[in-house]
Amino acid sequence: MEKFQSMEYGPAPEDASGVMQWLDAHGRWFGHYIDGAFTKSSAAKFESKNPATGELLASIAQGEAADVDRAVKAARAALPAWQALTGHQRARYLYAFARQVQKHARKLAVLETLDNGKSIRETRDIDIPLVARHFYYHAGWAQLLGDVTDNGYTGDTDLKGYAPVGVVGQIIPWNFPLLMFAWKVAPALATGNTVVIKPAEFTPLTAMLFAEIADEIGLPKGVLNVVNGDGATGAAIVGHPDVDKIAFTGSTEVGRIIRKATANTTKKLSLELGGKSPFIVFDDADLDSAVEGLVDGIWFNQGQVCCAGSRLLVQESVAERLYDKIRARMETLRIGSPLDKAIDIGAIVDQVQHDRITKLVAMGVAEGATCWQPEIAVPTKGLFFKPTLLTNVHPSSTVAQEEIFGPVLAAMTFRTPAEAVELANNTAYGLAACVWSENVNVALDVAAQMKAGVVWVNATNVFDAAVGFGGYRESGYGREGGVEGLYEYLEPAWVKSEPKMFASIDEKQVLRSAQDDNSGVDDHIEGALGIDRTVKNYINGKQARPDSGYSYAVHDRNGKVVGEAPVGSRKDIRNAVEAARAASAKWGKTTAHGRAQILYYLAENLLPRRGEIVAHLADFVGPEQAAVEFDATIERIFSYAAWTDKYEGTVHNPPFRMVSVAMKEAIGTVGILAPDDAPLLGLMSLILPAIAMGNAVIAVPSERCATLMSDLYQALDTSDVPAGVVNLVAGKASELGKTLAEHDDVDAVWCFRDETASSMVKLGSIGNLKQTWTNEGRVIDWFDPARGEGRWFLRHATQVKNIWVPYGE
Ligand code: NAI
């Protein structure tokens, strides 16, 4: 009777004794898992505590550079045998992982809860099932990709011809310790790579249990290596010269450090960083569902979720009503021992994070926000933080812009859908967004305008292995999950064996001047006589004199001056970027069919000028190559006109009452540094996929052949390519490339020049974490359509946005 009257829950604690025994059996002291063996070699240790009680769970080794080196060597040594297995054999290992995770589900869930402080309800029902699902899903990919040969995977998938990158270094955070581990390890192993992974220092325990599972299933030694430690250990992995790729999830700050640390290397990089994701509620939304969504959006995992719906944007007319409902629901949230099965909100992972949340909330209040917390019981001991609602938040205030990473919701209002979109995108991040409306037109219209890698319609924080996850803008690049996530661990099989640029300089007829920064561009010509061609830059659909007022002499392959090209400067690049930014919004919305028409028209307008263009090109590459190159360029234009409406999105089928529409969206503005060999075909092979997919470009043509530009802009003018979609700025590639790479309004830079230029571009990209794509100084055979065009290019010209929509029963 008493219970019925109060409706209070009794305690329902999960039994942790099995896990405690496991910890005791290990002497509460964990080292690393390297080359199939558990080691306790490292002297330095740190402590892993239960944040709900402060109890010491275990001591952990701090991995030294020597440990990382041993792990990388083991991973390298294991690579050939791992890749020699058939796809089916690899699939069996991934499948075995999935099965063992299911068998050990309870132990893993309890250990995760103890180590991280998240509720057992979540580890049991979300984290661990998703870990198993991830291995099942990727077992499927291992099977379908097939064997790894010199020509790449043999299986009949879109990834045929791709090959694994090699040894992968992975660094993960503490908010979903085992789930992030699975997100990293499953695709890497399924694609035939070997792994060195570092768990977060706060939460290393489930990774150690997982390493035991690797032993149990007989995973070949060295295929998976786990090195424990903090940021210094992470930095040692990042800095190890024999690692081919780094995959990182964590703070944007560390993401930048890693981008910088890898800029001078050929390591591939994917970054999954922070977010400040909008949770948009329209006046016609089912408000009660939206409130439940918020519980999952911001109070799930104590708000320590990179894609947490931490910014509530609510239509003004329903704001007060929604706030009332939210407050009422917050009063019913239960906060307490994470091992209690009836608890909603567990403990914050560490004192550092608790302090940070406390500080940010105080800052929000100081900035004018109203802070509200429910009158609910909170344990007096342990790191607990009450669910918190901040209203009257100004969109530019700290709590609206900075990731709090705690159970704190910052609420703002809007009046129109346009204002909602503007507020939602008013952030440097772009990880996720969700839209609540019963009107399908409003919901999908807003979803299309979100600058975010994941958009949930009438749902939030739903994840699945089949659906890519990852950000736009400063939330990073690369995807995890789905076919889109596999690309992070692959490269076309032929790429690695291509010669380095300038190594075969004579054969390729690449001019000497292109190698170094002191090329012809320094030969300023002011009004030189007897030169027949003087070209200008091409910005916003117009020929534009260079801001410097200088031109430089362009020589033919025999050293004779054939014309003058402008010496472009920072100012010209800035103008071109401005034009590209303005043009990109409209061009991105032009239909694929419309873009195809314009590309066909471009080919049509170039064709009648074949004789003249071939003659110009012949100055640089000789008549024979010139004719072939022109014809190949026309064919390439046709190819990309064809691709515009054929490089399509996918529909993923997660095991829920939803589908996820994986749209391939334009990135925005793309800076291009074109190669010197095949000066026309190389340049166009980069411009075309970018514009075919709806981007606007700022291209720096080959420095030594820049007079060729004029042949292009005449054709662009007459082909209805909208002003600003293609901008051409000539000059020193090194200087212009740096400006492009550092420009905050450039969304991606592609560099197909030498290694120095590749590093410079990566280094310059740190500011806004723009995507970079470089050939790492390798020569690309532009004449071979299997290498110089197609999906490899189109993939870099797009980013995948997954829009989850309710579907079916
Ligand atoms: P963090 O970015 O410092 O740590 C993430 C991982 O990176 C850990 O394994 C850490 O040991 C490692 N690491 C740190 N410095 C490194 C370096 N120089 N080189 C290589 N690896 C390094 O994140 P932290 O300090 O744990 O949390 C700080 C804030 O970051 C949080 O308040 C939150 O805002 C954000 N964060 C975002 C996450 C996300 O999923 N987007 C996850 C964790 C944190």
XYZ file of C-alpha atoms in Angstrom, residues 30 43 67 113 222 321 451 471 495 560 668 686:
12
model
C 46.520 -3.640 -15.989
C 56.449 1.499 -14.571
C 55.431 0.260 -25.670
C 29.143 1.182 -15.676
C 49.589 -8.510 -33.334
C 4.402 25.166 -22.830
C 25.097 21.771 -41.825
C 30.679 15.721 -38.735
C 47.921 4.549 -55.202
C 60.760 30.661 -75.054
C 30.892 23.984 -50.271
C 40.025 18.201 -60.293
